[in-house]
Short mmCIF file of C-alpha atoms and ligand atoms in Angstrom, two decimals:
data_model
loop_
_atom_site.label_atom_id
_atom_site.label_comp_id
_atom_site.label_asym_id
_atom_site.label_seq_id
_atom_site.Cartn_x
_atom_site.Cartn_y
_atom_site.Cartn_z
CA MET A 111 83.69 120.74 82.76
CA GLN A 112 81.86 123.77 85.00
CA ARG A 113 84.81 125.58 87.35
CA SER A 114 84.80 125.80 90.77
CA ILE A 115 82.55 127.30 92.59
CA VAL A 116 84.59 126.80 96.16
CA ASN A 117 85.54 129.76 97.50
CA SER A 118 89.07 127.40 98.95
CA TYR A 119 89.95 130.92 101.10
CA GLU A 120 87.14 131.40 102.75
CA LEU A 121 86.42 128.41 103.72
CA ARG A 122 89.80 127.64 105.16
CA ASN A 123 88.93 130.04 108.23
CA ASP A 124 87.12 127.78 109.23
CA PHE A 125 89.76 125.39 110.33
CA PRO A 126 92.19 126.67 112.95
CA ILE A 127 94.84 124.54 111.84
CA PHE A 128 95.35 126.86 109.26
CA LYS A 129 96.64 129.72 111.93
CA LYS A 130 99.54 127.57 112.89
CA LYS A 131 102.50 128.46 111.17
CA ILE A 132 105.98 125.35 109.75
CA ASN A 133 108.75 126.67 109.68
CA GLY A 134 107.72 130.71 110.39
CA LYS A 135 106.22 129.48 107.23
CA GLU A 136 101.94 129.27 107.03
CA LEU A 137 100.59 125.94 106.38
CA VAL A 138 99.95 123.85 103.07
CA TYR A 139 98.24 121.01 103.42
CA LEU A 140 98.52 118.46 100.85
CA ASP A 141 98.43 115.34 102.24
CA ASN A 142 94.80 115.21 102.31
CA ALA A 143 94.82 111.69 100.57
CA SER A 144 96.32 110.02 103.86
CA THR A 145 93.68 112.78 106.77
CA THR A 146 91.79 115.71 106.10
CA GLN A 147 91.89 119.00 108.34
CA LYS A 148 89.02 119.70 111.23
CA PRO A 149 86.54 122.74 111.04
CA TYR A 150 85.61 124.47 114.41
CA THR A 151 81.89 122.68 113.79
CA VAL A 152 83.58 119.27 113.94
CA ILE A 153 85.77 119.91 117.04
CA LYS A 154 83.02 122.14 118.85
CA SER A 155 81.13 119.67 117.97
CA ILE A 156 83.19 116.98 119.95
CA THR A 157 83.45 119.08 122.79
CA ASP A 158 79.99 120.19 122.41
CA PHE A 159 79.36 116.11 123.57
CA TYR A 160 81.43 115.84 126.34
CA SER A 161 80.71 118.35 127.98
CA ASN A 162 77.12 118.45 127.64
CA TYR A 163 75.76 115.50 126.49
CA ASN A 164 78.63 112.92 127.69
CA SER A 165 76.81 109.04 128.89
CA ASN A 166 76.58 106.14 127.01
CA ILE A 167 73.85 105.51 124.21
CA HIS A 168 71.64 102.83 124.33
CA ARG A 169 71.97 101.04 127.68
CA ALA A 170 70.22 102.84 130.04
CA VAL A 171 67.33 105.73 130.39
CA TYR A 172 67.97 108.87 131.80
CA GLN A 173 68.22 112.43 130.15
CA LEU A 174 71.84 112.51 129.73
CA ALA A 175 72.13 108.64 128.22
CA GLU A 176 68.40 109.63 125.56
CA GLU A 177 70.63 112.48 124.56
CA ALA A 178 73.66 110.73 123.88
CA THR A 179 71.66 108.29 122.02
CA THR A 180 70.19 110.00 120.08
CA LEU A 181 72.77 112.70 118.96
CA TYR A 182 74.70 109.07 117.69
CA GLU A 183 71.94 107.61 115.86
CA GLN A 184 70.81 110.96 113.95
CA SER A 185 74.97 110.49 113.30
CA ARG A 186 73.72 107.15 111.58
CA GLU A 187 70.45 109.24 110.58
CA LYS A 188 72.69 112.22 108.13
CA ILE A 189 75.42 109.40 107.00
CA ALA A 190 73.12 106.89 105.40
CA ASN A 191 71.02 110.23 103.42
CA PHE A 192 74.30 111.25 102.29
CA ILE A 193 75.02 108.01 100.56
CA ASN A 194 71.93 107.73 100.10
CA VAL A 195 70.40 103.89 102.44
CA ARG A 196 68.51 102.84 105.10
CA PRO A 197 69.91 104.16 108.44
CA GLU A 198 69.49 100.44 109.57
CA GLU A 199 72.66 99.99 106.66
CA ILE A 200 75.59 102.02 108.08
CA VAL A 201 77.51 100.10 110.54
CA PHE A 202 79.98 102.11 112.36
CA THR A 203 83.81 101.14 112.95
CA ARG A 204 86.89 102.51 113.57
CA ASN A 205 88.07 102.75 110.40
CA THR A 206 87.78 101.10 106.71
CA THR A 207 90.47 98.96 107.69
CA GLU A 208 88.18 97.78 109.82
CA SER A 209 85.33 97.92 107.39
CA ILE A 210 87.08 95.90 104.57
CA ASN A 211 88.04 93.01 107.87
CA LEU A 212 84.60 92.69 109.10
CA ILE A 213 83.63 92.08 106.05
CA ALA A 214 86.68 89.59 104.85
CA HIS A 215 85.31 87.30 108.64
CA SER A 216 81.76 87.93 109.15
CA TRP A 217 80.58 87.38 104.81
CA ALA A 218 83.86 86.04 103.48
CA ARG A 219 84.59 82.90 105.77
CA THR A 220 80.49 82.08 105.48
CA ASN A 221 80.03 82.98 101.82
CA LEU A 222 83.44 82.13 100.74
CA LYS A 223 85.07 78.45 99.60
CA LYS A 224 88.83 77.20 98.99
CA ASP A 225 89.46 78.14 95.74
CA ASP A 226 87.15 79.97 95.05
CA GLY A 227 88.54 83.39 93.54
CA ILE A 228 88.70 87.17 95.54
CA ALA A 229 89.53 89.68 92.99
CA ILE A 230 91.52 92.98 93.56
CA SER A 231 93.41 95.07 91.60
CA GLU A 232 96.87 96.10 91.10
CA LEU A 233 96.19 99.57 92.62
CA GLU A 234 95.02 98.11 95.98
CA HIS A 235 95.96 100.06 99.73
CA HIS A 236 97.19 97.21 101.58
CA SER A 237 93.59 96.86 103.67
CA ASN A 238 92.93 95.93 100.61
CA ILE A 239 94.42 93.10 100.28
CA VAL A 240 96.30 91.36 103.20
CA PRO A 241 92.46 90.58 104.89
CA TRP A 242 92.07 88.86 101.53
CA GLN A 243 95.62 86.96 101.87
CA ILE A 244 95.32 86.04 105.30
CA LEU A 245 91.68 84.34 104.03
CA SER A 246 93.55 83.18 101.50
CA GLN A 247 95.76 81.43 104.41
CA GLU A 248 93.17 80.08 106.55
CA ILE A 249 90.15 79.23 103.79
CA GLY A 250 92.01 78.61 100.59
CA THR A 251 90.39 81.23 98.18
CA ARG A 252 92.80 82.62 96.27
CA LEU A 253 93.72 85.89 95.01
CA GLU A 254 93.14 87.22 91.59
CA TYR A 255 95.17 90.49 90.48
CA VAL A 256 93.78 92.79 87.64
CA GLY A 257 96.32 94.90 86.27
CA ILE A 258 96.77 98.33 85.13
CA ASP A 259 97.49 99.53 82.61
CA GLU A 260 101.10 102.66 81.83
CA ASN A 261 98.30 104.98 82.57
CA GLY A 262 96.93 103.44 86.18
CA PHE A 263 94.19 102.77 84.36
CA LEU A 264 92.16 98.77 85.04
CA ASP A 265 92.79 96.06 82.63
CA LEU A 266 89.17 95.72 82.28
CA GLU A 267 89.10 93.23 79.93
CA HIS A 268 90.23 91.00 82.17
CA LEU A 269 88.00 92.02 85.34
CA ILE A 270 85.41 91.19 82.77
CA GLU A 271 87.16 87.16 81.72
CA LEU A 272 87.72 86.74 85.84
CA ILE A 273 83.75 87.21 86.28
CA SER A 274 82.83 85.92 82.88
CA SER A 275 84.68 83.52 83.64
CA LYS A 276 82.73 82.70 86.86
CA LYS A 277 86.31 82.32 88.43
CA VAL A 278 86.04 84.45 91.16
CA LYS A 279 83.55 84.81 93.76
CA LEU A 280 83.49 88.74 95.20
CA VAL A 281 85.01 91.52 93.70
CA SER A 282 86.92 94.54 95.96
CA LEU A 283 87.43 97.47 94.29
CA SER A 284 89.23 100.30 95.40
CA HIS A 285 86.50 103.60 93.28
CA MET A 286 89.99 105.96 93.54
CA SER A 287 93.58 104.77 94.11
CA ASN A 288 95.11 107.07 96.90
CA VAL A 289 98.67 106.65 95.09
CA LEU A 290 97.37 107.70 91.50
CA GLY A 291 94.42 108.97 91.81
CA THR A 292 92.69 106.66 88.65
CA ILE A 293 88.88 106.08 88.78
CA VAL A 294 87.85 102.78 88.12
CA PRO A 295 84.09 102.61 86.39
CA ILE A 296 83.22 101.24 89.54
CA GLU A 297 78.97 101.66 88.25
CA ARG A 298 79.74 99.19 84.95
CA ILE A 299 82.06 96.87 86.87
CA ILE A 300 79.04 96.00 89.36
CA LYS A 301 76.75 95.55 86.60
CA ILE A 302 78.79 92.91 85.10
CA ALA A 303 79.78 91.36 88.26
CA HIS A 304 75.88 91.08 89.42
CA GLU A 305 74.79 90.10 85.88
CA ASN A 306 76.73 87.19 87.69
CA ASP A 307 75.85 87.04 90.33
CA ILE A 308 78.76 88.51 91.89
CA PRO A 309 78.92 90.74 94.49
CA VAL A 310 81.36 93.00 94.49
CA LEU A 311 83.16 95.36 98.05
CA VAL A 312 84.04 99.16 97.28
CA ASP A 313 86.55 101.40 99.07
CA GLY A 314 85.65 103.98 99.63
CA ALA A 315 87.88 105.71 101.75
CA GLN A 316 89.27 107.90 98.53
CA SER A 317 86.33 108.98 96.61
CA VAL A 318 83.39 108.97 99.37
CA PRO A 319 85.19 112.37 100.22
CA HIS A 320 85.74 113.60 96.78
CA MET A 321 82.55 113.07 94.70
CA PRO A 322 79.08 112.06 95.15
CA VAL A 323 78.67 108.71 95.46
CA ASN A 324 74.85 107.82 95.44
CA VAL A 325 75.08 103.58 96.61
CA LYS A 326 71.26 103.00 94.99
CA ASN A 327 72.24 104.33 92.15
CA MET A 328 76.07 102.72 91.97
CA ASP A 329 74.38 99.56 93.66
CA CYS A 330 77.29 98.11 95.20
CA ASP A 331 76.77 94.66 97.91
CA PHE A 332 79.11 96.90 100.42
CA LEU A 333 80.54 100.26 100.37
CA VAL A 334 83.23 100.76 103.05
CA PHE A 335 84.80 104.66 104.05
CA SER A 336 87.10 106.49 106.90
CA ALA A 337 85.25 109.91 108.72
CA HIS A 338 88.88 111.37 108.99
CA LYS A 339 89.17 111.17 105.50
CA MET A 340 86.66 113.66 105.12
CA LEU A 341 87.54 116.40 107.82
CA GLY A 342 85.56 113.44 110.43
CA PRO A 343 87.49 112.28 113.75
CA THR A 344 90.06 109.81 113.36
CA GLY A 345 88.17 106.88 115.04
CA VAL A 346 85.49 106.06 112.83
CA GLY A 347 84.70 103.58 110.03
CA VAL A 348 81.55 102.73 108.35
CA LEU A 349 80.39 99.71 106.57
CA TYR A 350 77.54 99.99 104.48
CA ALA A 351 75.67 96.46 103.01
CA LYS A 352 71.99 96.00 102.54
CA LYS A 353 70.12 95.25 105.64
CA GLU A 354 69.49 91.70 103.98
CA VAL A 355 72.76 90.56 104.37
CA LEU A 356 73.77 92.27 107.13
CA GLU A 357 70.69 90.17 108.46
CA LYS A 358 72.62 87.41 106.90
CA MET A 359 76.11 87.48 108.40
CA ARG A 360 77.49 85.90 111.18
CA PRO A 361 79.06 89.17 113.75
CA PHE A 362 82.72 90.30 114.44
CA MET A 363 82.34 91.09 117.64
CA GLY A 364 80.33 89.16 120.90
CA GLY A 365 80.03 91.95 124.00
CA GLY A 366 77.65 94.63 124.68
CA ASP A 367 75.22 96.06 123.22
CA MET A 368 75.75 93.37 119.84
CA ILE A 369 73.27 91.28 122.11
CA LYS A 370 69.07 90.05 123.03
CA GLU A 371 70.02 87.79 125.30
CA VAL A 372 72.72 85.79 127.01
CA PHE A 373 72.22 82.42 128.59
CA LYS A 374 74.82 80.54 129.49
CA PHE A 375 75.99 78.87 126.46
CA HIS A 376 74.18 80.52 123.87
CA THR A 377 73.18 84.29 122.96
CA ASN A 378 71.03 85.78 120.61
CA TYR A 379 71.84 88.77 118.70
CA ASN A 380 70.48 92.28 118.71
CA GLU A 381 68.97 92.91 115.10
CA VAL A 382 71.13 95.51 112.28
CA PRO A 383 73.40 97.30 112.48
CA TYR A 384 74.15 97.04 116.33
CA LYS A 385 74.98 93.65 115.83
CA PHE A 386 78.09 94.55 114.47
CA GLU A 387 79.29 97.29 117.58
CA ALA A 388 79.92 95.19 120.01
CA GLY A 389 80.90 97.32 123.14
CA THR A 390 80.80 101.52 123.81
CA PRO A 391 81.59 102.54 119.88
CA ASN A 392 83.27 105.99 119.60
CA ILE A 393 80.65 107.69 120.70
CA ALA A 394 81.59 111.87 120.72
CA ASP A 395 83.23 111.33 117.59
CA VAL A 396 80.10 109.79 115.66
CA VAL A 397 78.86 112.72 116.38
CA GLY A 398 81.36 114.60 114.72
CA PHE A 399 81.39 113.00 111.88
CA GLY A 400 78.32 113.94 111.57
CA ALA A 401 79.03 117.74 112.41
CA ALA A 402 82.01 117.23 109.10
CA ILE A 403 78.81 115.48 106.69
CA ASP A 404 76.31 118.31 107.63
CA TYR A 405 79.80 120.41 105.80
CA LEU A 406 81.05 119.09 103.33
CA LYS A 407 76.61 119.23 102.39
CA LYS A 408 76.64 122.73 102.90
CA ILE A 409 79.67 122.57 99.91
CA GLY A 410 78.34 119.87 97.64
CA MET A 411 79.91 117.61 96.61
CA GLU A 412 79.19 118.34 93.50
CA ASN A 413 81.68 121.18 93.59
CA ILE A 414 84.14 120.07 96.02
CA ARG A 415 84.61 117.26 92.78
CA LYS A 416 84.52 120.41 90.36
CA HIS A 417 86.90 122.36 92.75
CA GLU A 418 89.44 118.90 92.68
CA ILE A 419 89.46 118.74 89.41
CA ASP A 420 89.78 122.41 88.43
CA LEU A 421 93.08 122.65 91.11
CA THR A 422 94.19 118.81 89.80
CA GLU A 423 93.90 120.47 86.62
CA TYR A 424 96.26 123.89 87.11
CA ALA A 425 99.08 121.77 89.13
CA LEU A 426 99.32 118.62 86.38
CA GLU A 427 99.81 121.88 83.71
CA SER A 428 102.91 122.77 86.11
CA ILE A 429 104.52 119.73 86.65
CA LEU A 430 104.26 118.25 83.55
CA SER A 431 106.28 120.62 82.40
CA LEU A 432 108.91 120.52 84.77
CA ASN A 433 112.30 118.37 83.49
CA HIS A 434 112.82 115.47 85.04
CA LEU A 435 109.81 114.34 86.25
CA THR A 436 107.55 111.51 87.21
CA VAL A 437 104.34 111.65 86.73
CA TYR A 438 102.35 108.07 87.28
CA GLY A 439 98.68 107.88 86.58
CA PRO A 440 96.12 109.18 84.17
CA ARG A 441 96.23 112.37 82.89
CA ASP A 442 92.54 113.69 82.13
CA PRO A 443 91.74 115.65 85.48
CA ASN A 444 87.73 113.59 84.58
CA TYR A 445 88.49 110.66 85.28
CA ARG A 446 91.37 110.58 88.48
CA GLY A 447 91.07 112.03 91.64
CA GLY A 448 93.12 115.32 93.60
CA VAL A 449 95.84 112.92 93.75
CA ILE A 450 99.24 113.55 92.44
CA SER A 451 102.15 110.87 92.43
CA PHE A 452 105.59 111.87 91.69
CA ASN A 453 109.68 111.81 91.81
CA ILE A 454 112.02 114.02 90.37
CA ALA A 455 115.29 112.32 88.85
CA ASP A 456 116.49 110.65 91.49
CA ILE A 457 116.13 112.63 94.38
CA HIS A 458 114.62 110.52 97.20
CA PRO A 459 110.65 111.27 97.86
CA HIS A 460 111.66 111.35 102.09
CA ASP A 461 114.71 113.96 100.65
CA LEU A 462 112.14 116.52 98.86
CA ALA A 463 109.22 116.17 101.58
CA THR A 464 111.60 117.27 103.64
CA ILE A 465 112.33 120.28 101.69
CA MET A 466 109.04 120.80 101.04
CA ASN A 467 108.41 121.12 104.59
CA ASP A 468 111.30 123.64 105.29
CA HIS A 469 108.90 125.27 103.40
CA GLY A 470 105.00 124.62 105.41
CA ILE A 471 105.15 122.25 102.37
CA ALA A 472 102.59 118.96 103.38
CA ILE A 473 103.53 116.40 101.02
CA ARG A 474 103.56 112.31 101.75
CA SER A 475 106.22 110.16 100.12
CA GLY A 476 106.73 106.68 100.11
CA HIS A 477 105.10 103.64 99.22
CA HIS A 478 101.77 105.15 100.26
CA CYS A 479 100.16 101.71 102.07
CA ALA A 480 100.19 100.22 98.10
CA GLN A 481 103.46 98.30 98.24
CA VAL A 482 101.52 96.41 95.14
CA LEU A 483 101.71 99.02 93.25
CA MET A 484 105.05 100.51 93.68
CA GLN A 485 106.02 96.49 92.95
CA ARG A 486 103.52 97.60 89.52
CA LEU A 487 104.85 100.93 89.21
CA ASP A 488 109.17 99.48 89.78
CA VAL A 489 109.67 102.07 92.24
CA PRO A 490 110.42 102.25 96.07
CA ALA A 491 108.71 104.59 96.46
CA THR A 492 106.79 108.53 95.74
CA SER A 493 106.33 111.61 96.61
CA ARG A 494 102.94 112.86 96.29
CA ALA A 495 100.32 115.52 96.82
CA SER A 496 96.41 115.65 97.26
CA PHE A 497 93.65 118.27 97.81
CA TYR A 498 91.01 119.07 99.27
CA ILE A 499 88.78 121.82 99.60
CA TYR A 500 90.34 124.33 101.48
CA ASN A 501 93.46 123.81 98.86
CA THR A 502 94.24 127.26 96.36
CA LYS A 503 96.25 127.74 93.07
CA GLU A 504 98.27 129.46 94.96
CA GLU A 505 99.91 126.76 97.22
CA ILE A 506 100.59 124.81 94.04
CA ASP A 507 102.30 127.47 93.46
CA LYS A 508 104.35 127.09 96.12
CA PHE A 509 104.80 123.34 96.02
CA VAL A 510 105.74 123.67 92.44
CA ASN A 511 108.27 126.22 93.46
CA THR A 512 109.82 124.47 95.70
CA ILE A 513 109.89 121.53 93.19
CA LYS A 514 112.22 124.05 90.91
CA GLU A 515 113.78 124.63 94.33
CA ALA A 516 114.72 121.24 94.80
CA GLY A 517 115.91 120.68 91.45
CA ARG A 518 118.23 122.99 92.59
CA ILE A 519 119.69 121.96 95.34
CA PHE A 520 120.34 118.40 94.00
CA LYS A 521 121.68 119.63 90.78
CA ILE A 522 119.45 117.91 88.54
N1 C6P B 281 94.95 105.91 102.99
C1 C6P B 281 96.72 107.18 102.67
O1 C6P B 281 97.72 107.78 102.98
P1 C6P B 281 92.08 104.22 107.38
O2 C6P B 281 93.69 104.09 107.19
O3 C6P B 281 91.65 102.75 107.20
O4 C6P B 281 91.46 104.96 107.58
O5 C6P B 281 92.36 103.82 105.35
C2 C6P B 281 92.48 102.58 104.85
C3 C6P B 281 92.32 103.12 103.57
C4 C6P B 281 91.66 102.26 102.30
N2 C6P B 281 91.73 102.56 101.34
C5 C6P B 281 92.27 102.94 101.13
C6 C6P B 281 91.88 103.49 99.20
C7 C6P B 281 93.12 103.90 101.34
O6 C6P B 281 93.52 105.50 100.93
C8 C6P B 281 93.20 104.44 102.54
C9 C6P B 281 94.11 105.16 103.81
C10 C6P B 281 95.89 106.40 103.36
O7 C6P B 281 96.33 107.22 101.54
C11 C6P B 281 96.42 106.15 104.76
S1 C6P B 281 97.68 105.20 104.65
#
């Protein structure tokens, strides 16, 4: 793999937050799997919207409303183009979580029935577990868990067996684990599932921000992700599904904008994607998301992926040489993203995160909304560092030195 050509030192100047000091130290932000920082262009596009274009969309004929509608729909086009689909196949939600709940409500409740299996894995985030548990309680579907091996890789044989034995009617998988960084061979899985007429939902919350994702090549049935994990604002999520699939799905919520005609006792719904966007949406933040997409495209997703492989390789090499440290997940950076979870002897992850914070370093500690995975790893919590375009090797050195200092403080 070619070396990174992303100049993270230069890029950092685009992010106002890096001017902030934490405990008198420069901010080292290593919690990007949770949410990413925002460049000036994104912040500016939001203030610009409120300063110059603010009005509701899809409703009025005056100039401001038309300009706001155009900006909102231009963002939809940018996002569609980013993952190589049609704009009418992009539904705006609040986040990945809402997108999965929308599918569970509007697709699964019509297309699945009692005893139908839904295959998920031990890697999943709670938002790809709990909606399916609720569905099981309501209509009697069954959850089938695909396990992982000691390196954090999916038990593909088990998944293939579930698919070919027709035990499952939906496969719903995280493309990249938010804890282990494992990248799942999703294209291969989709091909096998489709040979058996089984649709696949891809949770792209951790993959779409960090690597090229081309839906035409991937051929998934559903793809979900969040703007805030890819330089965009909070409060905007995406649900992709083929237009024909969306057209057959029942609405998620009823209200303004999702209707064509409303009568006393029935309603004719709007066309897709509007059928799934009831009420006034998060207009300014959708516009901000468009600016984030512009920013990412300028750097190039291939370059972002290379940069993160480079950082991950560097970080793994450093921390794997430390004593008393357990690192979870694949060792080869080509099969994982820039997310590293670990534990040091019996230092509690919250204690380590507190020491890191004293040095201006932000890492996440806890279960990372993946308690099923914690149970599989047999730990209550881990520490987690996760990287993005603005992180540097110098920051990784600070992070590793602080791990060493924690070892000295706790005398291990
Ligand atoms: N993971 C993390 O720190 P929302 O919150 O809806 O934008 O994203 C949910 C979600 C779904 N799937 C995966 C794989 C995720 O990683 C996340 C969010 C964050 O790991 C916050 S818990």
